[in-house]
Amino acid sequence: MVLEMKIEKELIMKISKIFNRILPVGAMAIIAVACTDLETEELDSIVVESTGGGFTAGDPAALLEAMYTSDIAAFTDQNNMYALYTHTSDEMIPPTRGVDWGDNGVWRTLHAHTWDATHATVLNTWNTLNQRVFKASQIIASNPTAQQRAEAKFLRAFHMWNVLDLYGVVPFREVDEGVDVDPRVMTRSEALAFVLDDLESSLDDLPSIGPNLNDAEIQGDNIYASKAAAHALLSRIYLNKGVYEADNPAGPYTFSAADMNKVIEHADAVADEGYSLDSDYFNIYTGTSNAEVIWASGSGTAQNRWFMTLHYSQNPSGWNGFTTLAEFYDKFDSNDPRISNGGPGTTGYTYDADDFGDSYSGLGKGFLIGQQYNDDGSQTVDSRTTLPLSFTRDVPLSGAPTGSGIRALKYHPADAGRYILLRYGEVLMNKAEAILRGGTGSTSALDIVNDIRTSRGGATLASIDETGMLDERGREMYWEGTRRLDLIRFGQFNVEWHEKTNTDPTRVLFPIPSQALSSNPNLIQNDGY
Amino acid sequence: MKKYLLLGLSLILGASLWAQEKKISGKVTDAETGEAVPGANVIVKGTTNGTITDFDGKYELSVGSDATLIYSFVGYAPKEVVVGNQSVINVGLDLSVEELAEVVVIGYGEVEKGDATGSIASVKAEDFNGGVIASPEQLIQGKAAGVQITNNGGEPGSGVSIRIRGTSSVRSGNNPLFVVDGVPLAGDDVSGGGENFGLGSQSAKNPLNFLNPADIASIDILKDASATAIYGSRGANGVVIITTKNGKGASQLDYSYSLGVSSITKKYDLLGASEFLSAYEDFNDAAAAATINGGTETDWQDEIFRTAISQTHQLSFGGSDPRGDNYRMSLSYSDQEGIVDQNNMKRITARFNNSKSFINNRLTVTSSMTIASVTDNHVPITDNAGFEGDLLGNILKANPTQPVKNADGTYNQLSSTEPNPRAMLDLSKDFTNTIRGLGSFSAAFKILDALSFKSVYGIDRSFSGRKTVYSGDLLTPGTQPGGVKAGRGFTSDIEVNNTLWENYFTYNQKLGNTKVNAVVGYSYQKFDRSSKVFEMTNFRTTDLDLMLNNMASVNIAGNPNSVVVRNSSKVIDELQSYFTRVNFDISDKYVLTATVRADGSTKFGSGNKYGVFPSFGAKWRVSEEAFAPSMFSDLSLRAGWGITGNQEIPHNVYQQRQRYSDYDLDNNGNVSGGGLGDVAFQNPDLQWEETSQFSVGVEYGFLDNRLRGSVDFYNKVTTDLLIQVTSAQPAINPFVWQNLDADVVNTGWEFQLEYDLISTSDLKWTFSGNIAFNHNEVQNFDGQLNTAEINGQGLTGAYAQRIADGQPLFAYFLREFGGFDENGISVYPNGDFQEFTGDSPLPTTTLGITNTLKYKSFDMSFFFNGMFGHSIYSNTANAFFTAGSLANGRNVTKDVVGNGESNLNAPDVSTRFLEKADFLRLQNVSLGYNIDVSGISWIGSLRVFATGQNLFVITDYSGQDPEVNTNKPTTLSSFSSIPSFGIDYTPYPRARTFTFGVNISL
């Protein structure tokens, strides 16, 4: 042992001697050959200097215009926001038809309430909405005029309300925060307060825009934020405030009289801006003048609303996708004017050769059921099965035959107007429900509901209760994307219907997309995911 | 310098003055067998005077009478003989009993195997796999424990996935670092992938195809961190060191020729014409069936698959002198045909290796150069064809009642979505020419006996051009937009110019009973890569040669979009490193190694440019201890720990950069793109991905080392995973590169065993086997990444694998399939959602078994390899073998008929298409016979041999072959994706090959 230690000592001495001699030389040689500072040289791209921190103001007018005339089109799509609000409810189903519409189950899971945090639609919707919130904040920080600020606040509130409604929390990034800052996260009630403040503080500076009663313009100025639009949105949000403030997102909910009175107050304010009901229900969705459209999409068209449901053998050739459920369809009386306009292929249609000839004349409005017709009056034939095309009541979620499922057409390819985001019919229904829930109004809930029904040419109801109110809202606003809100508010979202057997109450909120969770540690996943 | 020169001169002169005194002759033989040992060194001790034995082991030498001769040859123990008054000295050399004296290459040097503290598998040329070999990886497939080598497909020269001790990265870039003759290669492809307009894209070929397998002397695989840390930031996936052959012994010329015959191992069991029609009629009706009936019977597989012939010529000559100066030149030509008609790979290589010493052996100059020309003739078999299918998809789905050609001799082409496979081949041309040169030039100078300095300059240069044309006569998506026979063309060039300069000192000293070996050095490497791509359409001709070679046949006047620049690129990255390694061997009992490498890379921002990668290894050679039981001829314990890195990410993704995006010429002839867009965003914190590895091992030998082997355990943890993440809104950037806060853990055991079952002079039988077990798991990851994109009708957005916490990488994430209900619709008992099924594409067990037999002049070896515990997802079956596909008039395999599925059923991604992929393959059987040529003076040796490759596979997998890995990533951006593993999507089918050859040495 001693010997070994001695040897080791000698060895170390000898090594250190050698290294003392070699190292300086070696180090010099090595330092001399350190021939690069490792700076990257860009030969095929441009380096953009620092985006972190700081904020450069843009042109608020141009930025606002871009939001109205480009970004808002996201709401006209059949996917994303629209899909989350409709397929998860009992008014619509996206069946898989043979090898079509499988798409890895993204559609079916929405109906079955079995989506998860990696669902593509859940992610894309989150990204779209939050990006719009950030864009609106950038406008607000770009030295806008008072009206521009108010408009940007309205747009921010609209998008942020969608986020808080769908996901329960809202991430928020200040415009001058760099990439190294993780966005802070607002709770649902914090976000609600933020949204209400944005809307209420913008009311004074928003312009008054009345209904477009000029045939020449398709909804004219109604593509911009207005006092009426803010009031309409506020009526919707106050109606749901009890949901957003509940300890458990799945309820029970309490709706305070004060909030209900706010709903009524804002609904009345919309009327004060000149809006009223249209006597022709399907006229609302056309480009001709009407007094119901408060806010419509300034870009995109309503075409996806017919493509998503029409059969590929119809004109226009659709994607043969979404249909309604027989149970939902059965909520209508056959004489309800909202169920159809009596056109070809709709409920109870009897053939009349005079109905045909024009482009798209083979399509009626409302629910399409039974035999379908071509523009020349001939029966439509399914090009794949070579059988007459007849829409059936039954529609399985998987393995659906090509003709299964009742379709609905509110926007018609022959005369569709802009895609509607807010309309007066809903505002009045909000008021009626608020009164039913204890708000103080000058008329009763039943009177308002009957007023809406008769104004469309329909029959009155003898009475109305909560169930009746939920059904009536469904009949008035089917396929407009409010059904999910209604089912949750009435506690009917977590029951079984059709092939949805999942009654998990946590489904009232969508999960925070897993990608968002991993990129922002401030986010906490919602219960149940 | 002058002093040494004079000293050297005087020594040489002196030696020649003394040399006249006496002539000695004799023969050197193997002491055991009595066979001549040609090429043995005979040197006068203390001088450089010497010679080499001839083919008969004979030598002649003039020496002084007081001289002592040293006889030596590789593999034998050297012998010293005092000349005295002898004039004929015959010497019998004994085989070197010291098996441990085998050297292994460890990066910046080599050590005796006994002194290696790391886990290193060394495979020598004589143990390489034989037969038709396209790339060096195939030489060692199954030969080393814990090294999983998967041929991604059956095409000659197709990509190869190598996983050493498991898979540890969530990006592409899981392949190990390859070092060829001291030059670490870039991990990128050197040739372009394929664009098959509307038929999906192809992965690039294996970049190592330029190496001639016959030039390789040994392949050393560094597996653990204590071995790989010397390669620092590039060592995390292991390091494969390829050493090429040098001339050895007397000058010798070798020529070999081999002829290979390949054919498909297993065809798909498709419906015949009448079966197809009746099955179609069952879903539709007789009238519909009549409309699709082409009235004949075509076996589309027979139309395309062929018996392929491969030929290889190999010529080399070289030798060395007693001082070690050596040279070797080789030339090779090989033409490997694929079993798909028109597909082949031709390769011509030339290599020149030499080494010469000067100044009394103090200065050694070495060069090692190769240049290769590789031509690939491609066929449109792709990774991600959609609804239309690629060539293979169309072979599978083509209507078997349709004729190949119409009565008028034109191709029978029904529609662009149902292309005619034969027309796809005959009406297109697609080839790549790649020229690649790799050279390393070094000078080593012995400053002191124990200290030397070496400078290495390396260059790796390649130019690859791919040209593709699809005639307007061909009907596929994109060739006839709007019914116009526009045709399509595509050219893609990739140029690579990588250079290396390394300088290091090596210190080698024995002090008492302690040996010290130390290396300290600097390395600079520059990676320069550029590319350009053009697309063409609106050709005025349908003649393929004219389209290729007279590109002005595009009609620019008629349509300015006839030629579209897709894009060009050029990136330069640099790596600058300082490294040191110290190895102590105390009393041949205790060996300690410490390594540190500091790597600086242009791929990271100013704060994180440098990464430091340390490692430590220790070995205790128990068998050298007095107390060690004598039954052990060797017993050593090893332990090592270290950190290595990974920087295989695109160029500069830490700054915000913008580029004009690629123009895209779509299938309708429309052009989009070209806008200035962001390609990267700021992340100054981006840093190295790190892998820390702990490993312990035992090396053992019993019965005089007749039974020998090793056992290893390792635990590998990869952290700070580099990946491009889509920023979650509200964000400033849509995406950014990040270090993911997650761990990938690989834990495993490796067992290696060799046993000389019989070892007599006439008969030798050696068994060697290896088996490795690996457990792979993602830990501490709170995100989820989907990958393995599944293609086919109604499969938009479909994927089959998910990376998530607690699961192995690429874990299958599928619906649980429970058969069909009474309506023929899929039943998912657990619900219609994807979930982890507990299956993984990563094998848990890999196995290699080799038996080598030698009887007199005969030798034989057979080699099995196997992988177990993993599953393959058949995207092929998912896309093509369903009732819905049959009902649409596409052919299917026979098992689809009557399986209870409705034509209305959606074939969702589910366990229906997942299969266990365990397999055991008789990979290689070689037979050789050395013909006795002792009567012919001018022939050194003559050998004939035959090899069978892929003779059979035992597996339950129903696809063409269970060893498959179609590239099915989730694309994040134009240069970022999450890879997949183990997906079968219309891969190039695998062949069985018989090779016959002859080898002659002069």
CSV table of C-alpha atoms in Angstrom, one decimal, chain A residues 362-516:
chain,number,residue,atom,x,y,z
A,362,GLY,CA,-85.0,22.7,-55.2
A,363,LEU,CA,-84.2,23.7,-51.7
A,364,GLY,CA,-86.8,24.9,-49.2
A,365,LYS,CA,-85.9,26.7,-46.0
A,366,GLY,CA,-86.1,25.3,-42.5
A,367,PHE,CA,-85.9,21.6,-41.8
A,368,LEU,CA,-85.3,19.4,-44.9
A,369,ILE,CA,-86.9,16.0,-44.4
A,370,GLY,CA,-88.1,13.3,-46.7
A,371,GLN,CA,-87.7,13.3,-50.5
A,372,GLN,CA,-85.4,16.0,-51.9
A,373,TYR,CA,-85.8,17.8,-55.2
A,374,ASN,CA,-83.6,19.2,-57.9
A,375,ASP,CA,-84.0,22.7,-59.3
A,376,ASP,CA,-86.0,21.3,-62.2
A,377,GLY,CA,-88.5,19.7,-59.9
A,378,SER,CA,-87.2,16.1,-60.4
A,379,GLN,CA,-86.4,14.0,-57.5
A,380,THR,CA,-82.8,14.1,-56.3
A,381,VAL,CA,-81.0,10.8,-56.7
A,382,ASP,CA,-78.1,9.9,-54.5
A,383,SER,CA,-75.2,9.5,-56.9
A,384,ARG,CA,-73.5,6.8,-54.9
A,385,THR,CA,-76.5,4.6,-54.0
A,386,THR,CA,-78.4,5.5,-57.2
A,387,LEU,CA,-81.5,5.6,-55.0
A,388,PRO,CA,-83.8,8.7,-54.5
A,389,LEU,CA,-82.5,11.0,-51.9
A,390,SER,CA,-84.7,11.1,-48.9
A,391,PHE,CA,-83.7,12.5,-45.5
A,392,THR,CA,-84.7,10.2,-42.7
A,393,ARG,CA,-85.4,11.1,-39.0
A,394,ASP,CA,-83.0,8.5,-37.7
A,395,VAL,CA,-79.3,9.2,-37.7
A,396,PRO,CA,-76.8,7.0,-35.9
A,397,LEU,CA,-73.5,8.6,-34.8
A,398,SER,CA,-71.5,6.0,-36.7
A,399,GLY,CA,-72.2,4.1,-39.9
A,400,ALA,CA,-74.8,6.6,-41.0
A,401,PRO,CA,-76.3,6.0,-44.5
A,402,THR,CA,-75.8,8.9,-46.8
A,403,GLY,CA,-79.5,10.1,-46.5
A,404,SER,CA,-79.9,9.8,-42.8
A,405,GLY,CA,-80.7,12.8,-40.6
A,406,ILE,CA,-82.9,15.9,-40.9
A,407,ARG,CA,-81.0,18.9,-42.3
A,408,ALA,CA,-81.7,22.5,-41.5
A,409,LEU,CA,-81.3,25.5,-43.8
A,410,LYS,CA,-81.7,29.0,-42.5
A,411,TYR,CA,-79.2,30.7,-44.7
A,412,HIS,CA,-80.3,29.8,-48.3
A,413,PRO,CA,-77.8,29.8,-51.2
A,414,ALA,CA,-80.3,31.8,-53.3
A,415,ASP,CA,-80.6,34.8,-50.9
A,416,ALA,CA,-78.3,34.5,-47.9
A,417,GLY,CA,-77.2,37.6,-46.1
A,418,ARG,CA,-74.2,38.1,-43.9
A,419,TYR,CA,-73.7,35.6,-41.1
A,420,ILE,CA,-75.4,36.8,-38.0
A,421,LEU,CA,-73.6,37.1,-34.7
A,422,LEU,CA,-76.2,38.9,-32.6
A,423,ARG,CA,-79.9,39.4,-33.4
A,424,TYR,CA,-82.9,40.9,-31.7
A,425,GLY,CA,-85.0,37.7,-31.4
A,426,GLU,CA,-82.4,36.3,-29.0
A,427,VAL,CA,-82.3,39.6,-27.0
A,428,LEU,CA,-86.1,39.4,-26.5
A,429,MET,CA,-85.9,35.8,-25.5
A,430,ASN,CA,-83.2,36.8,-23.0
A,431,LYS,CA,-85.6,39.3,-21.5
A,432,ALA,CA,-88.4,36.8,-21.3
A,433,GLU,CA,-86.2,34.3,-19.5
A,434,ALA,CA,-84.9,37.0,-17.1
A,435,ILE,CA,-88.5,37.9,-16.2
A,436,LEU,CA,-89.2,34.2,-15.7
A,437,ARG,CA,-86.2,34.0,-13.4
A,438,GLY,CA,-87.4,36.8,-11.2
A,439,GLY,CA,-86.5,40.0,-13.1
A,440,THR,CA,-88.9,42.9,-13.1
A,441,GLY,CA,-90.4,43.6,-16.4
A,442,SER,CA,-93.3,45.6,-17.7
A,443,THR,CA,-94.7,42.5,-19.3
A,444,SER,CA,-94.7,38.8,-18.5
A,445,ALA,CA,-92.4,36.2,-19.9
A,446,LEU,CA,-95.3,34.5,-21.5
A,447,ASP,CA,-96.4,37.7,-23.2
A,448,ILE,CA,-93.0,38.3,-24.7
A,449,VAL,CA,-92.7,34.7,-25.9
A,450,ASN,CA,-96.1,34.8,-27.5
A,451,ASP,CA,-95.3,38.2,-29.0
A,452,ILE,CA,-92.3,36.6,-30.7
A,453,ARG,CA,-94.4,33.6,-31.8
A,454,THR,CA,-97.3,35.6,-33.2
A,455,SER,CA,-95.1,38.1,-34.9
A,456,ARG,CA,-93.7,35.2,-37.0
A,457,GLY,CA,-97.3,34.1,-37.7
A,458,GLY,CA,-97.4,31.3,-35.2
A,459,ALA,CA,-99.8,30.3,-32.4
A,460,THR,CA,-99.6,31.4,-28.8
A,461,LEU,CA,-98.6,29.3,-25.8
A,462,ALA,CA,-101.0,29.0,-22.9
A,463,SER,CA,-98.3,28.9,-20.3
A,464,ILE,CA,-94.6,28.8,-19.9
A,465,ASP,CA,-92.3,27.3,-17.4
A,466,GLU,CA,-88.6,26.6,-17.3
A,467,THR,CA,-88.8,23.6,-19.6
A,468,GLY,CA,-91.1,25.5,-21.9
A,469,MET,CA,-88.7,28.4,-22.0
A,470,LEU,CA,-85.7,26.1,-22.9
A,471,ASP,CA,-87.7,24.5,-25.7
A,472,GLU,CA,-88.9,27.8,-27.0
A,473,ARG,CA,-85.3,29.2,-27.1
A,474,GLY,CA,-84.4,26.1,-29.1
A,475,ARG,CA,-87.2,26.7,-31.6
A,476,GLU,CA,-86.4,30.4,-32.0
A,477,MET,CA,-82.6,30.0,-32.2
A,478,TYR,CA,-81.9,26.6,-33.5
A,479,TRP,CA,-78.5,26.1,-35.2
A,480,GLU,CA,-77.4,29.6,-34.2
A,481,GLY,CA,-74.9,28.4,-31.6
A,482,THR,CA,-76.6,29.3,-28.3
A,483,ARG,CA,-78.0,25.9,-27.5
A,484,ARG,CA,-75.0,24.8,-25.3
A,485,LEU,CA,-75.4,28.0,-23.2
A,486,ASP,CA,-79.1,27.3,-22.7
A,487,LEU,CA,-78.7,23.6,-21.8
A,488,ILE,CA,-76.1,24.4,-19.2
A,489,ARG,CA,-78.1,27.3,-17.7
A,490,PHE,CA,-81.2,25.1,-17.4
A,491,GLY,CA,-79.2,22.2,-16.0
A,492,GLN,CA,-79.9,20.0,-18.9
A,493,PHE,CA,-76.4,19.7,-20.4
A,494,ASN,CA,-75.4,16.6,-18.4
A,495,VAL,CA,-78.3,14.4,-19.2
A,496,GLU,CA,-78.3,11.6,-21.8
A,497,TRP,CA,-79.6,12.2,-25.3
A,498,HIS,CA,-79.3,10.2,-28.5
A,499,GLU,CA,-75.9,8.5,-28.4
A,500,LYS,CA,-74.6,10.8,-25.8
A,501,THR,CA,-74.5,8.7,-22.6
A,502,ASN,CA,-71.8,10.7,-20.8
A,503,THR,CA,-73.4,12.6,-17.9
A,504,ASP,CA,-70.1,13.8,-16.4
A,505,PRO,CA,-70.8,17.2,-15.0
A,506,THR,CA,-67.3,18.5,-15.6
A,507,ARG,CA,-68.1,18.6,-19.4
A,508,VAL,CA,-69.8,22.0,-18.9
A,509,LEU,CA,-66.3,23.3,-19.4
A,510,PHE,CA,-63.9,22.3,-22.1
A,511,PRO,CA,-60.4,21.3,-21.0
A,512,ILE,CA,-57.5,23.7,-21.2
A,513,PRO,CA,-55.7,22.4,-24.4
A,514,SER,CA,-52.8,20.3,-23.3
A,515,GLN,CA,-50.5,22.4,-25.5
A,516,ALA,CA,-51.6,25.5,-23.7
